[in-house]
Each structure stands twice: as C-alpha cells, then as structure tokens.
Amino acid sequence: MIYDALIVGGSFAGLSAAMPLARAAKKVCVLDSGQPRNRFAEASHGFFAQDGVAPLTLKAAGREKLAAYPTVDFVNDEAVMARHTRDGFLIETLRGEVLQARKLVLAYGVRDHLPDLPGLAERWGGTVLHCPYCHGYEFLNQPLGVLRVTPMSVHQALLISEWGPTTFFLNGEDLPDADALEQLNTRGVRIEPAPIATLEGEAETLDGVRLSDGRLVPLAALYVATRTEMTSPLGTQLGCVVQDGMHGPLIVVDPLGQTSVPGVFAAGDLIRSMHNASFAAADGMMAGVAVHRSLVFGPLGM
Ligand SMILES: Cc1cc2nc3c(=O)[nH]c(=O)nc-3n(C[C@H](O)[C@H](O)[C@H](O)COP(=O)(O)OP(=O)(O)OC[C@H]3O[C@@H](n4cnc5c(N)ncnc54)[C@H](O)[C@@H]3O)c2cc1C
C-alpha cells in the first residue's frame, strides 16, 4: 500500500500534521519511536487549555483523537532510511518494515546535548531547565542560576533575572565584555567566575552548585542553553537543505512547511530555533494542510 502521507515523528508536530489529512480522509501513517523531547519533565506548561498536563499524557491524548479516524495507521518504530521512489518516498524502519507514501512530513524533533557537569543530566527537565516560559514560574522568586555555555548565555542570564535573583556561572570561562557586564549589573545579576565541581541536592531537587573552591551557591534551579541536533539524518538523506540555527542545525522550509525537496514537508523543533510545543503543533497543522493541498493541486511553489 502507498500512503498519501507518511509522517515521521508522532508528537506535537507530527500528530498535528496528521489531523487535517485524517479529516480529509487521506491515508496517513504516523511512524513514531516514542521519545518526545520533553519526556524528562513531569508537566508540560503553556499548551492551550492543557497547562500542567504530563507530556506523555498530552501525547497519548493527541494520538487517541487521531485514532478515531479510520484512514490513520500508527507504526511504533524508528525510521532509519529514506529514499525517493517513482511514486514518492520509501522509508525503512529499524525493525525492517518498509513504508511508502506520496508525501512525507518530517517531524522527528531534536535532541539536547547537555554540558558535561556531574549532577546535571539527572536533573534535566526537573531543576535543570532551558526555557523559563515552560518551567520558570515554578521557581519564581527563588535563587536561580544560568550556566555560561556560549557568549550568548549572557542574554539568558539577563532574561532569567526576571524570574528571580540570578547568578551567572562563568564556570572558569572569560568575563563578558564591558557592555554585557554593565547590562548584567543593571539587572542585578551576580557573576560567579569559579569553575563548577558538581550540582548538589536530593534526587531531582537542587540545593545548589558546588564550586571547585569548595563553596556552595544555593540555587533552586539552573538554566542551561543546550546545543541541539536533529534526531535523525532522514532529511539530509533526502537532500533537504539544512542551515545553522541559534541552537543547532535546522531543516529549511517555506512558510507552508515545504522543504527544498518537492513532496517533503517538515514541522516542529527541527525547523525553528524557538522551541515550544504550541509552535510545533502550529507548524504541524500548517504542514498537514500544505500536504493535502499538494495532493489535490500538485506541487506548491517554494
Ligand atoms: C526538558 C524539556 C521540557 C520542555 N517543556 C516544555 C513545556 O513545558 N512547554 C512547551 O511548550 N514546550 C516544552 N518543551 C519543548 C517541547 O518539548 C518541544 O518544543 C516539542 O516537544 C517539539 O515537538 P516536536 O513534535 O517537534 O518534537 P518531539 O516532541 O521531540 O517529538 C518528536 C517525535 O519523533 C520521534 N522520532 C524521532 N526520530 C524518529 C525516527 N527516526 N523515526 C520515528 N520517530 C522518530 C520521537 O520519538 C518523538 O516522539 C520542553 C523541552 C524540554 C527539552
């Protein structure tokens, strides 16, 4: 069987892309390996009408709604290879399944590269955070830290000070330039130059950051801007143009979600630098509608 559309990634972007196609009674397959990026967090915040719901509960609800449409199939597996065929595209999965479709939507998201500091990875999504709009409110007015990972971390420190008294940890790196120092000073951000030895606290909670000179800086949460990479090479295998974004590489799309390869659309974290479940869902809806229109009218202009 050749599906009208095959969607790789079944989370916020992928399930949203599938919905308009399902509602147009198109044959859709959602292929998903079950590892959404926010699975480390207990609750997802800010999603319309679903603030505070657990990420996997949200995803299951999205999937359940879609499963009500008889033209939608789900495959729980990982896409490992993609290529063009005469009729569209072919995907091979890790378990050896071969799936074919006229159109593809890439919605497989990104993964985070965390700084290599003892005690950091196990607190990711709990008390080690990247996005204040997602999890900042839970630590409002408590002592906060920002780890310097790039020169751009200064901007994160300036922003985070909106949520509470903030320490900017240089972790042994150079002081920011005079202009940045003045801005940090104006916003009351404390600068801690010493290297970090470890993050301390019971389980996921954070008591503070232990510095290499033995001092403990008490903190409730530490913010880190991660580097991201796409979770799969599928887009590049197909020849999609990729460009550098603020946090890592991104697939280039037009406003309809069409990539540089005709018939291949993309949505969610892998097309944008600002990462958020609502943006991913909106991207998915756009791509789903665009796929449908391209099925009806033929290729859309870039
Ligand atoms: C710790 C943390 C907490 C967050 N909290 C929030 C929050 O509170 N609110 C908010 O709005 N945003 C939050 N975000 C951001 C949010 O997680 C992302 O913006 C959102 O998940 C992006 O959706 P997506 O569908 O593009 O990708 P994802 O949700 O990451 O989904 C990608 C899906 O594709 C699947 N996949 C990957 N590779 C393959 C493959 N080769 N074959 C098949 N399937 C594949 C994965 O298993 C996954 O199910 C958080 C992010 C992190 C890291």
XYZ file of C-alpha atoms and ligand atoms in Angstrom:
355
model
C 0.000 0.000 0.000
C 1.149 3.518 -0.743
C 0.017 6.047 1.847
C -0.976 9.550 0.810
C 1.278 10.853 3.571
C 3.813 9.342 5.916
C 4.657 11.352 8.993
C 7.938 10.596 10.731
C 7.564 11.578 14.389
C 4.283 11.369 16.249
C 4.413 14.084 18.870
C 3.194 17.707 18.876
C 4.208 18.457 15.283
C 3.583 15.045 13.727
C 0.173 14.362 15.298
C -0.936 17.894 14.385
C 0.176 17.358 10.778
C -1.813 14.127 10.618
C -5.096 15.675 11.789
C -6.069 17.794 8.721
C -5.093 14.875 6.476
C -7.194 12.459 8.530
C -10.104 14.880 8.344
C -9.708 14.954 4.572
C -9.976 11.132 4.662
C -6.422 10.694 3.306
C -4.473 7.522 4.061
C -1.924 8.589 6.649
C 0.752 6.700 8.530
C 2.319 8.108 11.696
C 5.669 6.465 12.386
C 6.960 7.193 15.870
C 9.745 5.935 18.120
C 8.085 7.275 21.299
C 10.775 9.621 22.649
C 9.405 13.213 22.679
C 11.966 15.800 23.698
C 10.110 16.983 26.818
C 9.697 13.471 28.287
C 12.127 14.432 31.094
C 9.672 16.980 32.523
C 6.856 15.985 34.877
C 4.483 18.575 33.422
C 4.205 20.487 30.176
C 3.302 24.137 30.566
C 1.643 26.725 28.380
C -0.072 24.477 25.839
C -3.555 25.803 25.051
C -6.094 24.516 27.607
C -3.612 21.858 28.821
C -1.264 23.769 31.124
C 0.419 21.417 33.616
C -0.502 18.137 31.915
C 2.239 15.473 31.766
C 3.985 15.368 28.345
C 3.223 11.698 27.687
C -0.427 12.176 28.721
C -0.725 15.032 26.214
C 0.822 12.933 23.502
C -1.412 9.934 24.266
C -4.486 12.185 24.109
C -3.412 13.529 20.717
C -2.898 10.024 19.449
C -6.248 8.821 20.789
C -8.104 11.620 18.966
C -6.364 10.728 15.724
C -7.021 7.015 16.152
C -10.755 7.771 15.809
C -10.160 8.340 12.068
C -10.178 5.060 10.111
C -7.676 6.197 7.474
C -4.884 6.699 10.032
C -2.350 3.979 10.849
C 0.280 4.102 13.582
C 3.616 2.325 13.436
C 5.696 2.295 16.632
C 9.178 2.075 15.195
C 12.121 4.223 14.122
C 12.758 5.363 10.556
C 16.358 4.604 9.626
C 16.475 5.247 5.886
C 14.564 7.310 3.359
C 14.743 7.459 -0.413
C 12.831 8.718 -3.410
C 10.724 6.291 -5.475
C 8.805 6.713 -8.722
C 5.575 7.398 -6.786
C 7.012 9.353 -3.900
C 9.086 8.077 -0.997
C 10.113 4.920 0.783
C 11.098 4.610 4.425
C 12.749 1.664 6.111
C 12.347 1.163 9.827
C 14.694 -0.250 12.444
C 12.617 -3.449 12.637
C 12.797 -3.868 8.871
C 9.367 -2.594 7.863
C 9.146 -0.774 4.511
C 6.609 2.050 4.223
C 5.752 4.023 1.087
C 3.952 7.323 0.647
C 3.299 10.031 -1.915
C 4.289 12.792 0.543
C 6.457 12.920 3.640
C 6.303 15.072 6.745
C 9.489 15.138 8.825
C 8.538 15.823 12.446
C 11.169 13.872 14.331
C 12.383 16.738 16.516
C 15.776 17.380 18.046
C 17.804 16.046 20.955
C 19.718 18.092 23.535
C 23.442 17.953 24.208
C 23.890 18.728 27.867
C 27.084 20.184 29.329
C 29.184 17.506 30.970
C 28.919 18.503 34.640
C 28.395 15.985 37.477
C 24.787 16.062 38.708
C 23.428 17.961 35.692
C 21.972 15.323 33.362
C 19.869 13.616 36.040
C 18.168 16.954 36.874
C 17.375 17.847 33.236
C 13.720 18.845 32.918
C 13.324 18.997 36.720
C 15.638 21.606 38.238
C 18.000 21.993 35.258
C 15.996 23.904 32.683
C 16.286 25.690 29.372
C 13.020 27.587 28.954
C 11.581 29.963 31.569
C 8.213 30.140 29.782
C 7.901 26.357 30.203
C 9.121 25.931 33.781
C 10.188 29.323 35.192
C 7.003 30.042 37.135
C 7.545 27.006 39.378
C 10.769 28.651 40.666
C 9.508 32.239 40.802
C 11.431 34.496 43.228
C 13.788 31.670 44.214
C 17.576 31.757 43.724
C 18.350 30.916 40.095
C 21.498 30.181 38.136
C 22.462 30.442 34.489
C 25.400 28.413 33.195
C 27.636 30.050 30.623
C 27.835 27.677 27.687
C 28.348 30.221 24.901
C 28.849 34.006 24.804
C 25.073 34.157 24.078
C 24.373 32.830 27.599
C 24.589 36.456 28.765
C 21.172 37.011 27.164
C 19.740 34.056 29.046
C 21.111 35.459 32.335
C 19.552 38.868 31.595
C 16.176 37.255 30.851
C 16.129 34.784 33.740
C 16.670 37.578 36.273
C 13.029 38.466 35.527
C 12.003 35.301 37.435
C 14.256 35.604 40.474
C 17.656 36.644 41.893
C 20.138 35.255 39.372
C 23.771 34.146 39.464
C 25.607 33.840 36.147
C 28.137 30.979 36.392
C 31.106 31.534 34.089
C 32.431 28.078 35.014
C 36.019 29.210 34.521
C 35.376 30.989 31.189
C 36.296 34.620 30.429
C 34.325 37.549 31.813
C 31.746 39.003 29.373
C 32.668 42.286 27.650
C 32.176 45.651 29.375
C 28.839 46.289 27.692
C 27.436 42.922 28.805
C 28.835 43.386 32.313
C 27.028 46.700 32.591
C 23.734 45.163 31.466
C 24.128 42.266 33.919
C 24.911 44.721 36.673
C 21.859 46.866 35.826
C 19.613 43.820 36.123
C 21.255 42.801 39.407
C 22.784 39.573 38.049
C 25.615 38.286 40.256
C 28.647 36.873 38.408
C 30.432 33.762 39.681
C 33.697 33.131 37.810
C 34.859 29.897 39.545
C 34.594 26.520 37.782
C 31.720 24.286 38.895
C 32.568 20.956 40.550
C 29.074 19.440 40.847
C 25.347 20.079 41.283
C 24.055 19.016 44.699
C 20.676 18.007 46.137
C 18.386 15.062 46.901
C 17.311 13.207 43.769
C 15.971 15.756 41.221
C 15.891 18.703 43.621
C 18.743 21.166 43.605
C 20.307 22.565 46.775
C 22.948 24.421 44.849
C 26.085 24.421 42.802
C 29.341 23.314 44.459
C 32.293 25.274 43.088
C 35.790 23.875 42.636
C 36.999 26.029 45.553
C 34.501 24.262 47.866
C 31.851 26.991 48.171
C 28.172 26.054 47.710
C 25.990 28.602 45.899
C 22.376 27.819 46.935
C 20.010 27.524 43.951
C 16.510 26.261 43.249
C 17.073 25.864 39.507
C 19.891 26.152 36.978
C 19.251 27.269 33.388
C 21.307 25.905 30.520
C 21.065 26.715 26.822
C 21.690 23.369 25.123
C 23.116 22.595 21.686
C 20.644 20.564 19.696
C 20.964 18.077 16.871
C 18.262 16.533 14.731
C 17.266 13.093 15.980
C 17.542 11.552 12.509
C 19.548 12.027 9.283
C 16.442 11.380 7.127
C 16.153 14.972 5.897
C 19.759 15.091 4.737
C 19.433 11.613 3.176
C 16.625 13.030 1.048
C 18.637 16.129 0.123
C 16.754 18.716 2.196
C 18.664 21.969 2.635
C 19.822 22.425 6.231
C 21.036 25.645 7.841
C 22.541 26.616 11.198
C 20.059 27.881 13.755
C 20.620 29.504 17.135
C 20.992 26.153 18.933
C 21.842 23.726 16.138
C 21.086 22.713 12.547
C 17.564 23.180 11.174
C 15.744 21.977 8.055
C 14.906 24.933 5.804
C 11.197 25.260 4.952
C 8.996 27.856 3.275
C 6.024 29.370 5.174
C 3.916 26.299 4.256
C 6.409 23.840 5.740
C 7.660 22.659 2.318
C 11.379 21.759 2.358
C 13.739 22.277 -0.578
C 12.774 18.760 -1.778
C 9.374 18.676 -3.524
C 6.908 16.489 -1.624
C 8.879 16.580 1.624
C 7.469 18.809 4.361
C 8.828 19.421 7.850
C 7.464 20.751 11.130
C 8.302 21.333 14.782
C 11.611 21.736 16.603
C 13.645 20.634 13.595
C 12.607 23.710 11.549
C 12.808 26.501 14.151
C 15.148 27.910 16.783
C 12.413 28.854 19.219
C 11.239 25.533 20.608
C 7.816 25.120 22.124
C 5.003 22.577 21.932
C 2.478 25.167 20.699
C 4.773 26.307 17.874
C 5.404 22.664 16.940
C 1.659 21.922 16.846
C 1.031 25.018 14.690
C 3.866 24.048 12.317
C 2.370 20.557 12.092
C -1.082 21.857 11.217
C 0.439 24.082 8.518
C 2.430 21.206 7.034
C -0.588 18.884 7.126
C -2.760 21.380 5.267
C 0.037 22.047 2.769
C 0.497 18.304 2.149
C -3.221 17.982 1.489
C -3.196 20.899 -0.947
C -0.204 19.480 -2.770
C -2.056 16.139 -3.071
C -5.019 17.992 -4.572
C -3.315 20.646 -6.691
C 0.183 19.254 -7.300
C 3.485 20.728 -6.121
C 3.259 24.055 -4.327
C 5.684 26.892 -5.082
C 8.543 27.467 -2.623
C 13.042 19.238 29.324
C 12.108 19.943 28.367
C 10.913 20.466 28.838
C 10.055 21.129 27.959
N 8.910 21.667 28.461
C 8.061 22.294 27.631
C 6.848 22.864 28.148
O 6.569 22.796 29.343
N 6.044 23.500 27.270
C 6.331 23.601 25.929
O 5.537 24.187 25.177
N 7.468 23.079 25.433
C 8.330 22.428 26.253
N 9.499 21.906 25.746
C 9.751 21.988 24.296
C 8.967 20.862 23.605
O 9.345 19.621 24.165
C 9.259 20.830 22.112
O 9.150 22.115 21.541
C 8.260 19.875 21.426
O 8.326 18.599 22.011
C 8.556 19.798 19.925
O 7.642 18.930 19.328
P 8.067 18.065 18.062
O 6.839 17.313 17.703
O 8.733 18.911 17.067
O 9.201 17.075 18.603
P 9.140 15.985 19.772
O 8.068 16.299 20.736
O 10.519 15.866 20.290
O 8.701 14.660 19.012
C 9.487 14.033 18.057
C 8.952 12.614 17.928
O 9.610 11.987 16.817
C 10.050 10.700 17.212
N 11.205 10.324 16.388
C 12.457 10.811 16.431
N 13.241 10.226 15.484
C 12.430 9.336 14.857
C 12.645 8.416 13.807
N 13.836 8.303 13.185
N 11.624 7.616 13.408
C 10.394 7.703 14.033
N 10.139 8.602 15.037
C 11.147 9.392 15.426
C 10.394 10.835 18.694
O 10.390 9.571 19.324
C 9.271 11.774 19.164
O 8.127 11.055 19.585
C 10.383 21.256 26.592
C 11.591 20.736 26.125
C 12.449 20.094 27.000
C 13.762 19.553 26.488
